[in-house]
mmCIF file of C-alpha atoms in Angstrom:
data_model
loop_
_atom_site.group_PDB
_atom_site.id
_atom_site.type_symbol
_atom_site.label_atom_id
_atom_site.label_comp_id
_atom_site.label_asym_id
_atom_site.label_seq_id
_atom_site.Cartn_x
_atom_site.Cartn_y
_atom_site.Cartn_z
ATOM 1 C CA MET A 207 13.446 14.298 -37.330
ATOM 2 C CA ARG A 208 14.816 10.920 -36.356
ATOM 3 C CA LYS A 209 14.956 10.007 -32.597
ATOM 4 C CA ALA A 210 17.967 8.842 -30.533
ATOM 5 C CA VAL A 211 17.347 7.466 -26.991
ATOM 6 C CA LEU A 212 19.939 7.129 -24.315
ATOM 7 C CA HIS A 213 19.161 4.719 -21.403
ATOM 8 C CA HIS A 214 21.174 5.547 -18.217
ATOM 9 C CA ILE A 215 20.851 2.835 -15.754
ATOM 10 C CA ALA A 216 23.033 2.152 -12.751
ATOM 11 C CA SER A 217 21.943 -1.343 -12.839
ATOM 12 C CA ASP A 218 22.662 -4.540 -15.007
ATOM 13 C CA PHE A 219 20.995 -4.432 -18.458
ATOM 14 C CA GLY A 220 18.636 -7.474 -18.872
ATOM 15 C CA LYS A 221 19.033 -8.648 -15.221
ATOM 16 C CA ASN A 222 15.727 -9.975 -13.736
ATOM 17 C CA SER A 223 14.041 -8.115 -10.951
ATOM 18 C CA SER A 224 15.965 -4.873 -11.745
ATOM 19 C CA ILE A 225 15.595 -1.649 -13.630
ATOM 20 C CA GLY A 226 18.080 -3.185 -16.155
ATOM 21 C CA PHE A 227 15.248 -5.787 -16.980
ATOM 22 C CA ARG A 228 12.824 -2.899 -17.807
ATOM 23 C CA SER A 229 15.346 -1.251 -20.087
ATOM 24 C CA LYS A 230 15.846 -4.334 -21.974
ATOM 25 C CA LYS A 231 12.079 -4.678 -22.630
ATOM 26 C CA ILE A 232 11.881 -1.200 -23.958
ATOM 27 C CA TYR A 233 15.178 -1.724 -26.044
ATOM 28 C CA GLU A 234 13.537 -4.941 -27.517
ATOM 29 C CA TYR A 235 10.147 -3.193 -28.252
ATOM 30 C CA ALA A 236 11.875 -0.244 -30.135
ATOM 31 C CA GLY A 237 13.296 -2.553 -32.687
ATOM 32 C CA GLU A 238 13.889 -0.540 -35.861
ATOM 33 C CA ASN A 239 11.479 2.247 -34.923
ATOM 34 C CA PHE A 240 14.220 4.183 -33.133
ATOM 35 C CA LYS A 241 17.665 3.643 -31.817
ATOM 36 C CA ILE A 242 18.320 3.047 -28.163
ATOM 37 C CA THR A 243 21.633 3.146 -26.544
ATOM 38 C CA VAL A 244 22.256 2.013 -23.112
ATOM 39 C CA ILE A 245 24.776 3.025 -20.551
ATOM 40 C CA CYS A 246 24.827 0.394 -17.585
ATOM 41 C CA ARG A 247 26.839 -1.212 -15.012
ATOM 42 C CA SER A 248 27.037 -4.490 -16.759
ATOM 43 C CA ASN A 249 25.288 -6.482 -19.564
ATOM 44 C CA LYS A 250 23.279 -9.549 -18.155
ATOM 45 C CA SER A 251 21.195 -10.106 -21.291
ATOM 46 C CA GLU A 252 21.501 -12.868 -23.913
ATOM 47 C CA THR A 253 24.460 -12.500 -26.049
ATOM 48 C CA GLU A 254 22.642 -11.084 -29.074
ATOM 49 C CA TYR A 255 21.937 -7.832 -27.128
ATOM 50 C CA THR A 256 25.286 -6.087 -27.444
ATOM 51 C CA LYS A 257 24.824 -3.449 -29.949
ATOM 52 C CA ASN A 258 24.854 -0.081 -28.543
ATOM 53 C CA ILE A 259 25.312 -1.355 -25.055
ATOM 54 C CA PHE A 260 28.062 0.511 -23.029
ATOM 55 C CA THR A 261 29.041 -1.153 -19.787
ATOM 56 C CA LEU A 262 30.956 0.504 -16.891
ATOM 57 C CA ASN A 263 32.471 -2.617 -15.550
ATOM 58 C CA LEU A 264 34.449 -0.682 -12.777
ATOM 59 C CA VAL A 265 31.267 0.363 -11.335
ATOM 60 C CA PHE A 266 30.074 -3.261 -11.275
ATOM 61 C CA ILE A 267 33.064 -4.300 -9.175
ATOM 62 C CA PHE A 268 32.713 -1.454 -6.774
ATOM 63 C CA SER A 269 28.912 -2.153 -6.393
ATOM 64 C CA ARG A 270 29.730 -5.552 -5.076
ATOM 65 C CA LEU A 271 32.347 -4.147 -2.630
ATOM 66 C CA PHE A 272 30.006 -1.455 -1.457
ATOM 67 C CA GLY A 273 27.223 -3.982 -1.098
ATOM 68 C CA PHE A 274 29.508 -6.298 0.993
ATOM 69 C CA ILE A 275 30.402 -3.383 3.428
ATOM 70 C CA LYS A 276 26.583 -2.654 3.814
ATOM 71 C CA ALA A 277 25.512 -6.282 4.260
ATOM 72 C CA TYR A 278 28.215 -7.509 6.638
ATOM 73 C CA LEU A 279 30.250 -4.498 8.004
ATOM 74 C CA LYS A 280 28.267 -1.344 8.321
ATOM 75 C CA TYR A 281 24.468 -1.425 7.831
ATOM 76 C CA ASP A 282 24.144 2.393 7.559
ATOM 77 C CA PHE A 283 26.797 2.598 4.869
ATOM 78 C CA ARG A 284 25.362 4.622 1.944
ATOM 79 C CA SER A 285 26.623 2.129 -0.667
ATOM 80 C CA ARG A 286 24.185 3.125 -3.294
ATOM 81 C CA THR A 287 25.155 6.900 -2.985
ATOM 82 C CA TYR A 288 28.696 6.122 -3.478
ATOM 83 C CA GLU A 289 28.012 3.819 -6.386
ATOM 84 C CA LEU A 290 25.803 6.488 -8.178
ATOM 85 C CA ILE A 291 28.567 9.101 -7.776
ATOM 86 C CA LEU A 292 31.050 6.812 -9.487
ATOM 87 C CA PHE A 293 28.459 5.632 -12.169
ATOM 88 C CA ASN A 294 27.388 9.177 -13.011
ATOM 89 C CA LEU A 295 30.966 10.465 -13.340
ATOM 90 C CA LEU A 296 32.158 7.560 -15.514
ATOM 91 C CA SER A 297 29.088 8.040 -17.613
ATOM 92 C CA VAL A 298 30.100 11.531 -19.043
ATOM 93 C CA PRO A 299 32.478 10.475 -21.926
ATOM 94 C CA TYR A 300 29.763 7.952 -23.165
ATOM 95 C CA ILE A 301 27.079 10.681 -23.126
ATOM 96 C CA LEU A 302 29.417 12.928 -25.106
ATOM 97 C CA ILE A 303 29.924 10.189 -27.600
ATOM 98 C CA HIS A 304 26.072 9.628 -27.944
ATOM 99 C CA TYR A 305 25.664 13.208 -28.548
ATOM 100 C CA PHE A 306 28.182 13.853 -31.181
ATOM 101 C CA PHE A 307 26.982 10.789 -33.160
ATOM 102 C CA ASN A 308 23.439 12.038 -32.804
ATOM 103 C CA ILE A 309 23.974 15.786 -33.021
ATOM 104 C CA ASN A 310 21.230 16.337 -35.565
ATOM 105 C CA LYS A 311 18.504 13.977 -34.017
ATOM 106 C CA LYS A 312 15.921 14.529 -31.352
ATOM 107 C CA LYS A 313 17.568 13.273 -28.215
ATOM 108 C CA TYR A 314 16.092 11.662 -25.120
ATOM 109 C CA PHE A 315 18.001 10.930 -21.984
ATOM 110 C CA HIS A 316 15.898 8.379 -20.110
ATOM 111 C CA SER A 317 17.479 7.839 -16.590
ATOM 112 C CA TRP A 318 16.333 5.712 -13.647
ATOM 113 C CA ASP A 319 19.204 6.814 -11.223
ATOM 114 C CA THR A 320 20.897 10.064 -11.819
ATOM 115 C CA SER A 321 21.931 13.264 -10.160
ATOM 116 C CA LEU A 322 20.993 17.001 -10.491
ATOM 117 C CA TRP A 323 24.360 18.098 -12.017
ATOM 118 C CA LEU A 324 24.185 15.251 -14.667
ATOM 119 C CA ILE A 325 20.520 16.341 -15.658
ATOM 120 C CA LYS A 326 21.602 19.847 -16.138
ATOM 121 C CA PHE A 327 24.619 18.787 -18.258
ATOM 122 C CA VAL A 328 22.501 16.793 -20.650
ATOM 123 C CA LYS A 329 19.805 19.439 -20.863
ATOM 124 C CA LYS A 330 22.610 21.742 -22.110
ATOM 125 C CA LEU A 331 23.284 19.147 -24.876
ATOM 126 C CA ASN A 332 19.592 19.468 -25.818
ATOM 127 C CA TYR A 333 18.396 16.246 -24.461
ATOM 128 C CA LYS A 334 14.878 15.809 -23.376
ATOM 129 C CA VAL A 335 15.090 14.298 -19.785
ATOM 130 C CA ILE A 336 13.000 11.536 -18.801
ATOM 131 C CA LYS A 337 13.149 10.686 -14.982
ATOM 132 C CA ASP A 338 12.069 7.113 -14.238
ATOM 133 C CA CYS A 339 11.073 6.437 -10.476
ATOM 134 C CA ALA A 340 12.001 2.953 -9.500
ATOM 135 C CA MET A 341 10.628 3.765 -6.112
ATOM 136 C CA THR A 342 8.601 6.513 -4.397
ATOM 137 C CA PRO A 343 11.074 9.232 -3.573
ATOM 138 C CA SER A 344 12.880 9.417 -0.156
ATOM 139 C CA LYS A 345 10.651 11.859 1.460
ATOM 140 C CA SER A 346 8.073 9.055 1.760
ATOM 141 C CA SER A 347 10.783 7.051 3.877
ATOM 142 C CA LEU A 348 11.139 9.953 6.250
ATOM 143 C CA ILE A 349 7.303 10.180 6.590
ATOM 144 C CA GLU A 350 6.950 6.444 7.264
ATOM 145 C CA SER A 351 9.977 6.480 9.578
ATOM 146 C CA GLU A 352 8.102 9.255 11.832
ATOM 147 C CA LYS A 353 4.791 7.434 11.633
ATOM 148 C CA ASN A 354 6.038 3.939 12.572
ATOM 149 C CA PRO A 355 9.378 4.225 14.712
ATOM 150 C CA PHE A 356 8.836 0.857 16.173
ATOM 151 C CA TYR A 357 8.781 -0.813 12.945
ATOM 152 C CA TYR A 358 10.698 1.357 10.451
ATOM 153 C CA ILE A 359 13.570 3.640 11.188
ATOM 154 C CA ASP A 360 15.261 5.913 8.433
ATOM 155 C CA ASN A 361 18.362 7.789 9.884
ATOM 156 C CA LYS A 362 20.050 8.355 6.356
ATOM 157 C CA THR A 363 17.642 10.597 4.458
ATOM 158 C CA THR A 364 18.108 14.240 4.843
ATOM 159 C CA LYS A 365 16.354 17.338 4.050
ATOM 160 C CA LYS A 366 19.009 18.130 1.351
ATOM 161 C CA ASP A 367 18.347 14.721 -0.181
ATOM 162 C CA ILE A 368 14.658 15.815 -0.717
ATOM 163 C CA GLU A 369 15.485 19.267 -1.921
ATOM 164 C CA ILE A 370 17.771 17.836 -4.573
ATOM 165 C CA GLU A 371 15.072 15.269 -5.527
ATOM 166 C CA LYS A 372 12.603 18.054 -5.991
ATOM 167 C CA LYS A 373 15.035 19.878 -8.287
ATOM 168 C CA ILE A 374 15.678 16.675 -10.411
ATOM 169 C CA PHE A 375 11.871 16.475 -10.817
ATOM 170 C CA GLU A 376 11.610 20.149 -11.771
ATOM 171 C CA ASN A 377 14.438 19.862 -14.235
ATOM 172 C CA SER A 378 13.099 16.740 -15.885
ATOM 173 C CA ASP A 379 10.756 17.077 -18.858
ATOM 174 C CA ILE A 380 8.807 13.807 -18.020
ATOM 175 C CA ILE A 381 8.558 11.739 -15.013
ATOM 176 C CA ILE A 382 7.562 8.048 -15.219
ATOM 177 C CA SER A 383 5.882 6.614 -12.060
ATOM 178 C CA PRO A 384 5.106 2.841 -11.591
ATOM 179 C CA SER A 385 1.961 3.403 -9.471
ATOM 180 C CA THR A 386 -0.895 5.661 -8.769
ATOM 181 C CA TYR A 387 0.376 5.894 -5.152
ATOM 182 C CA THR A 388 3.950 7.259 -6.294
ATOM 183 C CA THR A 389 2.340 9.679 -8.860
ATOM 184 C CA VAL A 390 0.080 11.193 -6.316
ATOM 185 C CA PHE A 391 2.900 11.368 -3.670
ATOM 186 C CA ILE A 392 5.321 13.327 -6.260
ATOM 187 C CA ASN A 393 2.531 15.697 -6.998
ATOM 188 C CA LYS A 394 1.417 16.380 -3.436
ATOM 189 C CA GLU A 395 4.772 16.325 -1.468
ATOM 190 C CA TYR A 396 7.139 17.670 -4.280
ATOM 191 C CA LYS A 397 4.563 20.011 -5.904
ATOM 192 C CA ILE A 398 5.210 18.711 -9.285
ATOM 193 C CA ASN A 399 2.399 19.295 -11.998
ATOM 194 C CA ILE A 400 0.460 16.119 -12.359
ATOM 195 C CA LYS A 401 0.455 16.489 -16.088
ATOM 196 C CA LYS A 402 4.191 15.926 -16.132
ATOM 197 C CA ILE A 403 3.985 12.645 -14.588
ATOM 198 C CA LYS A 404 3.007 9.472 -16.428
ATOM 199 C CA THR A 405 1.777 6.378 -14.551
ATOM 200 C CA ILE A 406 2.848 3.183 -16.289
ATOM 201 C CA PRO A 407 2.528 -0.048 -14.238
ATOM 202 C CA PHE A 408 4.983 -2.898 -14.932
ATOM 203 C CA GLY A 409 4.336 -5.875 -16.811
ATOM 204 C CA ILE A 410 4.419 -9.695 -16.133
ATOM 205 C CA GLU A 411 5.756 -12.777 -17.731
ATOM 206 C CA LYS A 412 2.251 -14.486 -18.319
ATOM 207 C CA LYS A 413 3.571 -17.710 -19.741
ATOM 208 C CA PHE A 414 5.901 -18.458 -16.774
ATOM 209 C CA PHE A 415 3.616 -17.686 -14.026
ATOM 210 C CA GLN A 416 0.226 -18.836 -15.620
ATOM 211 C CA SER A 417 1.773 -21.781 -17.349
ATOM 212 C CA LYS A 418 0.073 -24.480 -15.156
ATOM 213 C CA ASN A 419 -3.582 -25.235 -14.972
ATOM 214 C CA TYR A 420 -5.227 -23.362 -12.133
ATOM 215 C CA LYS A 421 -6.234 -26.081 -9.921
ATOM 216 C CA ARG A 422 -5.125 -24.812 -6.513
ATOM 217 C CA GLU A 423 -7.010 -26.177 -3.584
ATOM 218 C CA ILE A 424 -6.804 -25.082 0.028
ATOM 219 C CA VAL A 425 -7.305 -28.258 2.193
ATOM 220 C CA LYS A 426 -4.388 -28.185 4.387
ATOM 221 C CA LYS A 427 -4.694 -27.517 8.108
ATOM 222 C CA SER A 428 -2.004 -24.681 8.144
ATOM 223 C CA ILE A 429 -2.411 -21.548 5.783
ATOM 224 C CA LYS A 430 0.983 -20.833 4.191
ATOM 225 C CA PHE A 431 1.727 -17.044 3.983
ATOM 226 C CA GLY A 432 4.656 -16.007 1.724
ATOM 227 C CA PHE A 433 6.937 -13.051 1.997
ATOM 228 C CA VAL A 434 9.033 -12.430 -1.114
ATOM 229 C CA GLY A 435 11.916 -9.982 -1.335
ATOM 230 C CA LEU A 436 14.677 -8.509 0.747
ATOM 231 C CA VAL A 437 13.945 -9.481 4.364
ATOM 232 C CA ASN A 438 14.561 -5.988 5.999
ATOM 233 C CA MET A 439 12.539 -3.467 8.060
ATOM 234 C CA ARG A 440 11.802 -1.426 4.911
ATOM 235 C CA LYS A 441 9.795 -4.449 3.565
ATOM 236 C CA GLY A 442 7.863 -4.574 6.952
ATOM 237 C CA ILE A 443 9.286 -7.734 8.369
ATOM 238 C CA ARG A 444 9.497 -6.327 11.922
ATOM 239 C CA TRP A 445 5.857 -5.329 11.792
ATOM 240 C CA LEU A 446 4.923 -8.622 10.227
ATOM 241 C CA ILE A 447 6.700 -10.666 12.873
ATOM 242 C CA ASN A 448 5.139 -8.674 15.632
ATOM 243 C CA ASP A 449 1.471 -9.134 14.434
ATOM 244 C CA LEU A 450 1.686 -12.631 13.459
ATOM 245 C CA ASN A 451 3.101 -13.354 17.046
ATOM 246 C CA LEU A 452 0.055 -11.499 18.454
ATOM 247 C CA ILE A 453 -2.308 -13.787 16.353
ATOM 248 C CA TYR A 454 -0.422 -16.898 17.465
ATOM 249 C CA GLU A 455 -0.680 -15.984 21.091
ATOM 250 C CA ASN A 456 -4.392 -15.412 20.761
ATOM 251 C CA GLY A 457 -4.887 -18.980 19.982
ATOM 252 C CA ASN A 458 -4.983 -18.998 16.058
ATOM 253 C CA LYS A 459 -2.032 -21.212 15.416
ATOM 254 C CA ASN A 460 -2.906 -22.621 12.093
ATOM 255 C CA PHE A 461 -0.437 -20.773 9.791
ATOM 256 C CA GLU A 462 3.200 -20.719 8.830
ATOM 257 C CA LEU A 463 5.357 -18.080 7.103
ATOM 258 C CA HIS A 464 7.562 -18.779 4.046
ATOM 259 C CA LEU A 465 10.442 -16.378 3.448
ATOM 260 C CA PHE A 466 12.030 -15.911 0.104
ATOM 261 C CA GLY A 467 14.935 -13.532 -0.095
ATOM 262 C CA ARG A 468 18.166 -12.546 1.511
ATOM 263 C CA ILE A 469 17.886 -11.858 5.373
ATOM 264 C CA PHE A 470 19.563 -8.719 6.616
ATOM 265 C CA LYS A 471 21.798 -9.420 9.461
ATOM 266 C CA GLU A 472 20.034 -6.953 11.685
ATOM 267 C CA GLU A 473 16.754 -8.921 11.274
ATOM 268 C CA PHE A 474 18.147 -12.238 12.585
ATOM 269 C CA LYS A 475 16.890 -11.358 16.077
ATOM 270 C CA THR A 476 13.502 -10.215 14.574
ATOM 271 C CA LEU A 477 13.112 -13.783 13.437
ATOM 272 C CA GLU A 478 14.319 -15.340 16.449
ATOM 273 C CA ARG A 479 11.553 -13.777 18.242
ATOM 274 C CA ALA A 480 8.845 -15.543 16.017
ATOM 275 C CA LYS A 481 6.640 -17.964 18.007
ATOM 276 C CA PHE A 482 5.213 -19.487 14.798
ATOM 277 C CA LYS A 483 6.725 -21.687 12.243
ATOM 278 C CA ILE A 484 9.078 -19.852 9.632
ATOM 279 C CA ILE A 485 10.649 -21.540 6.638
ATOM 280 C CA SER A 486 13.461 -19.671 5.019
ATOM 281 C CA TYR A 487 14.565 -20.412 1.478
ATOM 282 C CA GLY A 488 17.129 -17.560 1.104
ATOM 283 C CA PHE A 489 17.408 -16.097 -2.354
ATOM 284 C CA VAL A 490 15.665 -17.868 -4.968
ATOM 285 C CA ASP A 491 15.907 -16.767 -8.737
ATOM 286 C CA ILE A 492 12.026 -16.475 -9.428
ATOM 287 C CA SER A 493 12.820 -16.217 -13.131
ATOM 288 C CA LYS A 494 13.641 -19.908 -13.034
ATOM 289 C CA GLU A 495 11.314 -21.269 -10.175
ATOM 290 C CA ASN A 496 7.736 -20.183 -9.497
ATOM 291 C CA VAL A 497 7.912 -19.909 -5.707
ATOM 292 C CA TYR A 498 4.228 -18.720 -5.635
ATOM 293 C CA GLU A 499 3.244 -22.323 -5.915
ATOM 294 C CA LEU A 500 4.681 -23.063 -2.580
ATOM 295 C CA PHE A 501 2.111 -20.883 -0.568
ATOM 296 C CA ASP A 502 -1.353 -19.733 -0.439
ATOM 297 C CA ILE A 503 -1.256 -15.865 0.271
ATOM 298 C CA LEU A 504 1.340 -13.235 -0.370
ATOM 299 C CA ILE A 505 1.924 -10.787 2.297
ATOM 300 C CA HIS A 506 3.932 -7.504 1.442
ATOM 301 C CA PRO A 507 3.726 -5.064 4.267
ATOM 302 C CA SER A 508 6.205 -2.560 2.733
ATOM 303 C CA PHE A 509 6.709 0.912 4.110
ATOM 304 C CA VAL A 510 8.510 2.276 0.998
ATOM 305 C CA GLU A 511 8.104 0.908 -2.582
ATOM 306 C CA GLY A 512 7.449 1.739 -6.038
ATOM 307 C CA SER A 513 5.418 -0.995 -7.416
ATOM 308 C CA ALA A 514 6.256 -4.275 -5.873
ATOM 309 C CA LYS A 515 7.078 -6.802 -8.732
ATOM 310 C CA CYS A 516 6.461 -9.875 -6.358
ATOM 311 C CA ILE A 517 2.750 -8.522 -6.172
ATOM 312 C CA TYR A 518 2.478 -8.870 -10.043
ATOM 313 C CA GLU A 519 3.953 -12.348 -9.864
ATOM 314 C CA ALA A 520 1.720 -13.512 -7.035
ATOM 315 C CA MET A 521 -1.462 -12.291 -8.784
ATOM 316 C CA ALA A 522 -0.396 -13.981 -12.015
ATOM 317 C CA SER A 523 0.075 -17.129 -10.011
ATOM 318 C CA GLY A 524 -3.547 -17.002 -8.667
ATOM 319 C CA LEU A 525 -2.713 -15.634 -5.185
ATOM 320 C CA PRO A 526 -4.618 -13.202 -3.000
ATOM 321 C CA VAL A 527 -2.406 -10.294 -1.557
ATOM 322 C CA ILE A 528 -2.210 -8.529 1.658
ATOM 323 C CA CYS A 529 -0.255 -5.333 0.912
ATOM 324 C CA THR A 530 0.098 -1.703 1.993
ATOM 325 C CA GLU A 531 -0.948 1.262 -0.234
ATOM 326 C CA GLN A 532 2.786 2.302 -0.504
ATOM 327 C CA SER A 533 3.284 -1.180 -2.216
ATOM 328 C CA GLY A 534 1.995 0.398 -5.339
ATOM 329 C CA SER A 535 -0.093 -2.609 -6.282
ATOM 330 C CA LEU A 536 -3.038 -3.505 -8.613
ATOM 331 C CA VAL A 537 -4.767 -5.147 -5.799
ATOM 332 C CA LYS A 538 -8.492 -4.461 -5.404
ATOM 333 C CA ASP A 539 -9.216 -3.948 -1.696
ATOM 334 C CA LYS A 540 -11.445 -6.644 -0.161
ATOM 335 C CA GLU A 541 -11.828 -8.261 -3.670
ATOM 336 C CA SER A 542 -8.461 -9.740 -4.571
ATOM 337 C CA GLY A 543 -6.879 -9.280 -1.093
ATOM 338 C CA PHE A 544 -6.503 -6.259 1.449
ATOM 339 C CA ILE A 545 -4.762 -3.081 1.090
ATOM 340 C CA ILE A 546 -3.822 -1.941 4.766
ATOM 341 C CA LYS A 547 -2.330 1.137 6.384
ATOM 342 C CA THR A 548 1.399 0.979 7.204
ATOM 343 C CA GLY A 549 2.085 -0.014 10.725
ATOM 344 C CA ASP A 550 -1.620 -0.342 11.615
ATOM 345 C CA ASP A 551 -1.594 -3.674 13.722
ATOM 346 C CA SER A 552 -5.324 -4.025 13.677
ATOM 347 C CA GLU A 553 -5.568 -3.876 9.885
ATOM 348 C CA LEU A 554 -2.822 -6.394 9.268
ATOM 349 C CA LYS A 555 -4.228 -8.795 11.999
ATOM 350 C CA ASN A 556 -7.695 -8.541 10.667
ATOM 351 C CA ALA A 557 -6.479 -9.194 7.126
ATOM 352 C CA VAL A 558 -4.451 -12.254 8.193
ATOM 353 C CA GLU A 559 -7.343 -13.646 10.367
ATOM 354 C CA PHE A 560 -9.878 -13.027 7.626
ATOM 355 C CA PHE A 561 -8.079 -15.702 5.578
ATOM 356 C CA LEU A 562 -7.564 -18.081 8.525
ATOM 357 C CA MET A 563 -11.246 -18.151 9.299
ATOM 358 C CA ASN A 564 -12.392 -17.982 5.467
ATOM 359 C CA LYS A 565 -10.246 -20.464 3.651
ATOM 360 C CA ASN A 566 -12.697 -20.519 0.770
ATOM 361 C CA GLN A 567 -11.992 -16.972 0.061
ATOM 362 C CA ILE A 568 -8.455 -17.649 -0.953
ATOM 363 C CA ILE A 569 -9.378 -19.386 -3.999
ATOM 364 C CA LYS A 570 -12.031 -16.913 -4.948
ATOM 365 C CA MET A 571 -9.787 -13.890 -4.355
ATOM 366 C CA GLY A 572 -6.803 -15.613 -5.999
ATOM 367 C CA LYS A 573 -8.833 -15.979 -9.229
ATOM 368 C CA LEU A 574 -9.672 -12.257 -9.414
ATOM 369 C CA SER A 575 -6.022 -11.454 -8.899
ATOM 370 C CA ARG A 576 -5.211 -13.596 -11.809
ATOM 371 C CA SER A 577 -7.965 -11.781 -13.935
ATOM 372 C CA ILE A 578 -6.747 -8.285 -12.921
ATOM 373 C CA ILE A 579 -3.213 -8.989 -13.886
ATOM 374 C CA SER A 580 -3.959 -10.727 -17.128
ATOM 375 C CA TYR A 581 -4.232 -7.120 -18.749
ATOM 376 C CA TYR A 582 -0.684 -6.178 -18.024
ATOM 377 C CA SER A 583 2.362 -7.317 -20.078
ATOM 378 C CA TRP A 584 5.865 -6.139 -20.605
ATOM 379 C CA GLU A 585 5.142 -5.316 -24.211
ATOM 380 C CA LEU A 586 2.322 -2.994 -23.018
ATOM 381 C CA TYR A 587 4.550 -1.372 -20.457
ATOM 382 C CA ALA A 588 7.287 -0.933 -23.301
ATOM 383 C CA LYS A 589 4.889 0.584 -25.600
ATOM 384 C CA LYS A 590 3.454 3.050 -23.029
ATOM 385 C CA VAL A 591 6.920 4.074 -22.136
ATOM 386 C CA SER A 592 8.090 4.463 -25.763
ATOM 387 C CA LEU A 593 5.234 6.905 -26.512
ATOM 388 C CA ASN A 594 7.188 9.339 -24.339
ATOM 389 C CA TYR A 595 10.090 9.357 -26.956
#
């Protein structure tokens, strides 16, 4: 029986650093093997990728409006919740079109962002449901908020949200997880059979990040630490600034922090409290500029993640990484960097101070990072995902 796959992404197909980028990689890999149709917010891929791509442009417009409200007017505005409600409702006619055109085929509904009612709806249409987790589910956010109230606050996630997530997992036929951490969390905290969960790490654009000869030398007086991504408390910026201040006050001042990403307005005061040198670049399109050449070590102290793309990129660029287990990384602890406990001041400080006192280890660990990540590609990712169709 021929297969018909429907990708359902409340994102922009083909856009870098988004679930739409991953959808595109799977779409490309499928080729003539099976047909993939995509329902998305907008199409940001090259012009040749237009066949079987349905765009909900109204959702794209509202997503920008909701994002503006959250960023500049009301931080706790549940912009993504409202966007998903609109996206899922407007998806229904396109799902029905896909169903009738493929009524005699084996059908797969692969969704990154969906709702319980929509999953039940497509199951009645005899779709096999694949739930793809872009991030570790929201119960992890509540747990981290309770453990680390000084650095991370979640006053939006409710018990009802978690109950609905659990039902979504239970009603899905397959769950795709981006990291071992996320897989174990879903199994343990949501009581989902581990056999139902497929762990598939992301890939990396090797030609871009490994294009230059690896001749990095650490001869500078100041070590450059880099932070890549949204500058907010979920990514650990409050924790990071607090601990770097402590290191600086204790007399170890030979470092600086380079920030790449949009700074949330509620974190301006956090950055103002920094006693050390910070260089902020704002948003940088990493698909066009390898920012990892501008610093020596990536720090990613995230409280909630799925599998941080910036860690893949940093490792491919030959950098050691300091990150949390929650970051869902491929880092080997104490070999290609350090994996630390969320909110643990001593572990973060010890990892930073290790590199400040052992500059020769930056090159050594960076080379191992590069070696580890060399086994991961977007083609391999797409192949592993496609095996579930």
